[in-house]
Amino acid sequence: MIAAMPFARSGLVLSLLLALGCAGSPAAEPVMRPMPEAGPVATNQEPDLAVSQPPEAAGMPEPAMAVQGLDTVRAGQFDNGRMWTFEYPPTEYFASTYGFDPNTRWFEHARLGALRIPGCSASFVSPTGLVMTNHHCARDHVSAVSKEGETLLDDGFFAMRQQDERAIEDFEADRLVEIRDVTDEVRAAEQGIMEDEARSEARQAKIEALEESLLEEFGGEDGGHHIEIISLYDGGRYSAYIFRRYTDVRLVMAPELQIGFFGGDPDNFTYPRYNLDMSFLRVYDNGQPLDTRDNYFRWSTAGVKEGDAVFVIGNPGSTSRIQTVAELEFRRDVGDKGVLDFIDSRIEVLEAYYARDPETAERLDLRNEIFSLQNSQKSYRGVIEGLYDPVILAKRQDSEQKFLDAIEADPSLKAQYSGLVQRMAELQDAKRAYAPGFGSFLAFTTPAYGSATLSRVLPAFQYLGAKAQGAPPEALQEALDEFLAVPDYPAELDEMLIEARFEDLIRNYGEDDPQVQALLQGRSAEGAAALIVQGTMLADSAGAAEALQNGTLNPMDPAMSLVQRMFGLIGPFQEGVQPLGTEEEEIKVKLGQARFAVYGTTVPPDATFSLRIADGVVSGYRYNGTLAPTHTTFYGFYDRYYSFNGVEGGDNPWALPTRWQKPPASFDLSTPLNFVSTADIIGGNSGSPVVNKDLEVVGLVFDGNIESLPGDYIYLTETARSVAVDARGILEALRDIYGLRRIADELEAGARAGAR
């Protein structure tokens, strides 16, 4: 599954000291890149040897620079991808490639039919606000709308009547209604400023001012709009995206977890695939279903066949296809490696706790946390393995050299941009001196990964500091609210997470490091964690808040003391990497401007969790010594069930809910269920509609195959594929398995209405 967005990329990790990011996963649900990520936001087949080992030990090829005979490898025309923006629509390219000429209205319809939801994509698929997305994009919300005694995540949710549709709290669906070019305004703000940090601050201040001004133009905070300034081409261009934001969104249907995530972790990022990863929501406005008759995607009952052109309209979270080769090598050796080690560790902790106390783990929704981490784990492993592929790196080196040659060939570009790629390489070398820190402080105040007890320390210090300085009551309340926002975790789980944090430090800095020894105070990681949990006042939120307010919280509390001592490591790490990161970000902006000057809009920019349209064709591929078909069917779905003995429950990812075990006679097993195409996707694309030239829904993106994982930094179509649920399989399941004829009829009636 490729939902949201994973751990932030390894460039600069200061934000990671505090929390998990949200942006894109290579093709995965994110947990730890800026995501996508997504992901989700969105698994764990261990390789024979860990990726974190050197290539000769891990059975991977040596990096491209060390491999001979690669001088004939050349970059492809679209190695940087085909995620086209709507402000620079590829009209001529679509016409020459697919033989049709989409006009302005075609692109407008595509844009207004699409939605961005938290960590994922979605689309309007009926005239009355019906929204289609993935099950894994709605999974958390299925749990949230469950009433006492219900187990909707396992049993599924089906609103048989419109009045049964359940409101989802704290949910936002954004529709891109207008785009404005603000490049000149942003550039003007940074003109003449020489110092990197000051230039960055001036640029950011201008962006915030533009967002505030536009929001006022559209009615202010209560106007139902949301404004974002999107940086494209790493600062080559800037666009203001004006969204109509909908907050009254209700759950219509979601299948059982076993169906929405059929095959579980073993099948994740694989193909052939047999997964009904779908759900439906509805947007309401003023208490009534939103009128979307002018801009929704009609439903195709004919589907697609091999060779058909398809288009994915969604919000890819984050790609790194214009990073320099030196940046990619740093990620392989330090940044992404540290993230993968961290993910491996936290999966082990959460799975161990789940096995000990599944009832409490379910209450804490740890199953969804584990799913997301496993998704990121598989994703990061694929990303890192791809960076050991000498051909991939050779293609990236060829692309980089062509870019450098273009700069050197133009005197004006040479005067502005020569030497920047070399300087970026020097910065990566400088960051390697701080390598241990890149894997040691990730998600430091995220309770699910870093302990609730330790997550309370920073807001506790903020509260005590504000109180000592005589801060007004509202400032104290703000710090207290942040403190109280940290959820309570069981002492056993909290202790396991603190132990894992100690293990991070031991793994990265070494057990003999003097500061690590000082933190452990002569104890094992397990013993030191137990001592903290047993002695701290911060383990329980209610008692800790009372102590904080009445002044009985001791600043030398074991947890507070630990964090203070940890800053003996964190402080030098921050001080070392922060200036490197500031310069790195400014070089990225300059290189983005240089690339735009060289290539313009002939290639699309990196993904930014903003709306894109990606093109491709339905196509099988060679894999595992055989051929992968373009489509799978429900026959294969049942073959997976019976091939794995039809065992129910437990840990069997191919088990089937009761309603699926004996389908009705009307259920057509030959109906296409999943299909693959060469469309360019990444984390954040989960839930994107797949449409044909007539903007009819033919599928629903939910994953990429294992070969697609290097797609974070290069787009290759030989074997990389996006995986989608077939529109025909969705209709078949709605009608004959779930009895949701009102939804199936709504989809088909919408298709007929659109045809008229």
Short mmCIF file of N, CA and C in Angstrom, two decimals, residues 142-208:
data_model
loop_
_atom_site.label_atom_id
_atom_site.label_comp_id
_atom_site.label_asym_id
_atom_site.label_seq_id
_atom_site.Cartn_x
_atom_site.Cartn_y
_atom_site.Cartn_z
N VAL A 142 -12.12 4.28 10.27
CA VAL A 142 -13.04 3.18 10.56
C VAL A 142 -12.98 2.85 12.04
N SER A 143 -11.78 2.80 12.58
CA SER A 143 -11.64 2.57 14.02
C SER A 143 -12.27 3.71 14.81
N ALA A 144 -12.09 4.95 14.34
CA ALA A 144 -12.56 6.11 15.09
C ALA A 144 -14.08 6.20 15.15
N VAL A 145 -14.79 5.75 14.10
CA VAL A 145 -16.25 5.85 14.11
C VAL A 145 -16.91 4.64 14.75
N SER A 146 -16.12 3.67 15.17
CA SER A 146 -16.69 2.48 15.81
C SER A 146 -17.32 2.85 17.15
N LYS A 147 -18.50 2.33 17.38
CA LYS A 147 -19.18 2.55 18.65
C LYS A 147 -18.82 1.44 19.62
N GLU A 148 -19.20 1.64 20.88
CA GLU A 148 -18.88 0.65 21.90
C GLU A 148 -19.44 -0.71 21.51
N GLY A 149 -18.58 -1.71 21.58
CA GLY A 149 -19.00 -3.07 21.24
C GLY A 149 -18.81 -3.42 19.78
N GLU A 150 -18.53 -2.42 18.93
CA GLU A 150 -18.31 -2.69 17.50
C GLU A 150 -16.84 -2.96 17.22
N THR A 151 -16.60 -3.80 16.25
CA THR A 151 -15.23 -4.06 15.77
C THR A 151 -15.23 -3.84 14.26
N LEU A 152 -15.44 -2.60 13.86
CA LEU A 152 -15.63 -2.29 12.45
C LEU A 152 -14.37 -2.52 11.63
N LEU A 153 -13.19 -2.38 12.25
CA LEU A 153 -11.97 -2.61 11.48
C LEU A 153 -11.95 -4.05 10.97
N ASP A 154 -12.37 -4.98 11.79
CA ASP A 154 -12.39 -6.39 11.37
C ASP A 154 -13.66 -6.75 10.61
N ASP A 155 -14.79 -6.16 11.00
CA ASP A 155 -16.07 -6.56 10.42
C ASP A 155 -16.49 -5.74 9.21
N GLY A 156 -15.86 -4.58 9.01
CA GLY A 156 -16.25 -3.69 7.94
C GLY A 156 -17.40 -2.79 8.33
N PHE A 157 -17.59 -1.72 7.56
CA PHE A 157 -18.70 -0.79 7.79
C PHE A 157 -19.47 -0.61 6.50
N PHE A 158 -20.81 -0.71 6.59
CA PHE A 158 -21.64 -0.63 5.39
C PHE A 158 -22.90 0.17 5.72
N ALA A 159 -22.99 1.38 5.19
CA ALA A 159 -24.18 2.21 5.39
C ALA A 159 -25.21 1.81 4.36
N MET A 160 -26.21 1.05 4.79
CA MET A 160 -27.21 0.56 3.85
C MET A 160 -28.16 1.68 3.42
N ARG A 161 -28.26 2.74 4.25
CA ARG A 161 -29.08 3.90 3.92
C ARG A 161 -28.22 5.16 4.07
N GLN A 162 -28.61 6.21 3.40
CA GLN A 162 -27.82 7.44 3.49
C GLN A 162 -27.74 7.94 4.93
N GLN A 163 -28.82 7.81 5.69
CA GLN A 163 -28.80 8.29 7.07
C GLN A 163 -27.88 7.47 7.96
N ASP A 164 -27.40 6.33 7.47
CA ASP A 164 -26.48 5.51 8.26
C ASP A 164 -25.01 5.92 8.07
N GLU A 165 -24.75 6.82 7.12
CA GLU A 165 -23.37 7.26 6.89
C GLU A 165 -22.87 8.02 8.11
N ARG A 166 -21.68 7.68 8.59
CA ARG A 166 -21.19 8.19 9.87
C ARG A 166 -20.16 9.30 9.68
N ALA A 167 -20.38 10.38 10.43
CA ALA A 167 -19.48 11.53 10.36
C ALA A 167 -18.11 11.16 10.90
N ILE A 168 -17.08 11.64 10.21
CA ILE A 168 -15.68 11.43 10.63
C ILE A 168 -15.19 12.73 11.24
N GLU A 169 -14.73 12.68 12.46
CA GLU A 169 -14.24 13.89 13.12
C GLU A 169 -12.83 14.24 12.64
N ASP A 170 -12.54 15.53 12.67
CA ASP A 170 -11.19 16.03 12.36
C ASP A 170 -10.69 15.52 11.01
N PHE A 171 -11.52 15.64 10.00
CA PHE A 171 -11.18 15.16 8.66
C PHE A 171 -11.30 16.32 7.68
N GLU A 172 -10.36 16.40 6.76
CA GLU A 172 -10.35 17.48 5.77
C GLU A 172 -10.19 16.89 4.38
N ALA A 173 -11.03 17.34 3.47
CA ALA A 173 -10.91 16.97 2.06
C ALA A 173 -10.73 18.25 1.26
N ASP A 174 -9.61 18.36 0.56
CA ASP A 174 -9.25 19.58 -0.16
C ASP A 174 -9.39 19.40 -1.67
N ARG A 175 -10.10 20.35 -2.28
CA ARG A 175 -10.30 20.35 -3.72
C ARG A 175 -9.59 21.57 -4.31
N LEU A 176 -8.69 21.35 -5.25
CA LEU A 176 -7.89 22.43 -5.82
C LEU A 176 -8.74 23.23 -6.82
N VAL A 177 -9.14 24.44 -6.42
CA VAL A 177 -10.06 25.21 -7.26
C VAL A 177 -9.37 26.30 -8.07
N GLU A 178 -8.13 26.66 -7.71
CA GLU A 178 -7.43 27.71 -8.47
C GLU A 178 -5.93 27.60 -8.22
N ILE A 179 -5.14 27.99 -9.23
CA ILE A 179 -3.68 28.02 -9.12
C ILE A 179 -3.19 29.37 -9.62
N ARG A 180 -2.27 29.99 -8.87
CA ARG A 180 -1.68 31.26 -9.30
C ARG A 180 -0.17 31.17 -9.22
N ASP A 181 0.50 31.69 -10.22
CA ASP A 181 1.96 31.74 -10.23
C ASP A 181 2.43 32.90 -9.35
N VAL A 182 3.21 32.60 -8.31
CA VAL A 182 3.72 33.65 -7.42
C VAL A 182 5.25 33.64 -7.39
N THR A 183 5.84 33.10 -8.44
CA THR A 183 7.30 32.99 -8.48
C THR A 183 7.98 34.35 -8.32
N ASP A 184 7.52 35.34 -9.07
CA ASP A 184 8.18 36.65 -9.03
C ASP A 184 8.11 37.27 -7.64
N GLU A 185 6.96 37.12 -6.97
CA GLU A 185 6.82 37.70 -5.63
C GLU A 185 7.80 37.05 -4.64
N VAL A 186 7.91 35.72 -4.71
CA VAL A 186 8.81 35.02 -3.78
C VAL A 186 10.26 35.37 -4.09
N ARG A 187 10.61 35.40 -5.37
CA ARG A 187 11.99 35.70 -5.75
C ARG A 187 12.38 37.12 -5.32
N ALA A 188 11.45 38.05 -5.45
CA ALA A 188 11.75 39.45 -5.10
C ALA A 188 12.12 39.58 -3.63
N ALA A 189 11.51 38.75 -2.78
CA ALA A 189 11.75 38.85 -1.34
C ALA A 189 13.16 38.44 -0.96
N GLU A 190 13.81 37.61 -1.78
CA GLU A 190 15.14 37.12 -1.43
C GLU A 190 16.27 37.81 -2.20
N GLN A 191 15.89 38.72 -3.08
CA GLN A 191 16.90 39.41 -3.89
C GLN A 191 17.85 40.23 -3.02
N GLY A 192 19.13 40.13 -3.33
CA GLY A 192 20.13 40.95 -2.67
C GLY A 192 20.56 40.46 -1.30
N ILE A 193 19.96 39.39 -0.80
CA ILE A 193 20.35 38.85 0.51
C ILE A 193 21.41 37.78 0.28
N MET A 194 22.57 37.97 0.86
CA MET A 194 23.70 37.08 0.59
C MET A 194 23.78 35.92 1.57
N GLU A 195 23.40 36.16 2.82
CA GLU A 195 23.57 35.14 3.86
C GLU A 195 22.46 34.08 3.75
N ASP A 196 22.85 32.79 3.78
CA ASP A 196 21.91 31.71 3.51
C ASP A 196 20.70 31.72 4.44
N GLU A 197 20.95 31.81 5.72
CA GLU A 197 19.85 31.74 6.68
C GLU A 197 18.90 32.92 6.53
N ALA A 198 19.45 34.10 6.32
CA ALA A 198 18.61 35.29 6.15
C ALA A 198 17.78 35.19 4.87
N ARG A 199 18.38 34.68 3.81
CA ARG A 199 17.65 34.54 2.55
C ARG A 199 16.51 33.53 2.71
N SER A 200 16.79 32.42 3.40
CA SER A 200 15.76 31.42 3.65
C SER A 200 14.62 31.99 4.48
N GLU A 201 14.96 32.77 5.50
CA GLU A 201 13.95 33.37 6.36
C GLU A 201 13.10 34.38 5.59
N ALA A 202 13.73 35.18 4.73
CA ALA A 202 12.99 36.16 3.94
C ALA A 202 12.04 35.46 2.98
N ARG A 203 12.49 34.39 2.38
CA ARG A 203 11.65 33.64 1.44
C ARG A 203 10.45 33.05 2.19
N GLN A 204 10.72 32.43 3.34
CA GLN A 204 9.64 31.81 4.09
C GLN A 204 8.64 32.86 4.59
N ALA A 205 9.15 34.00 5.02
CA ALA A 205 8.27 35.07 5.49
C ALA A 205 7.36 35.55 4.36
N LYS A 206 7.89 35.65 3.15
CA LYS A 206 7.09 36.07 2.01
C LYS A 206 6.02 35.02 1.68
N ILE A 207 6.40 33.77 1.74
CA ILE A 207 5.44 32.70 1.47
C ILE A 207 4.30 32.75 2.47
N GLU A 208 4.62 32.93 3.74
CA GLU A 208 3.58 33.00 4.76
C GLU A 208 2.69 34.22 4.56
#
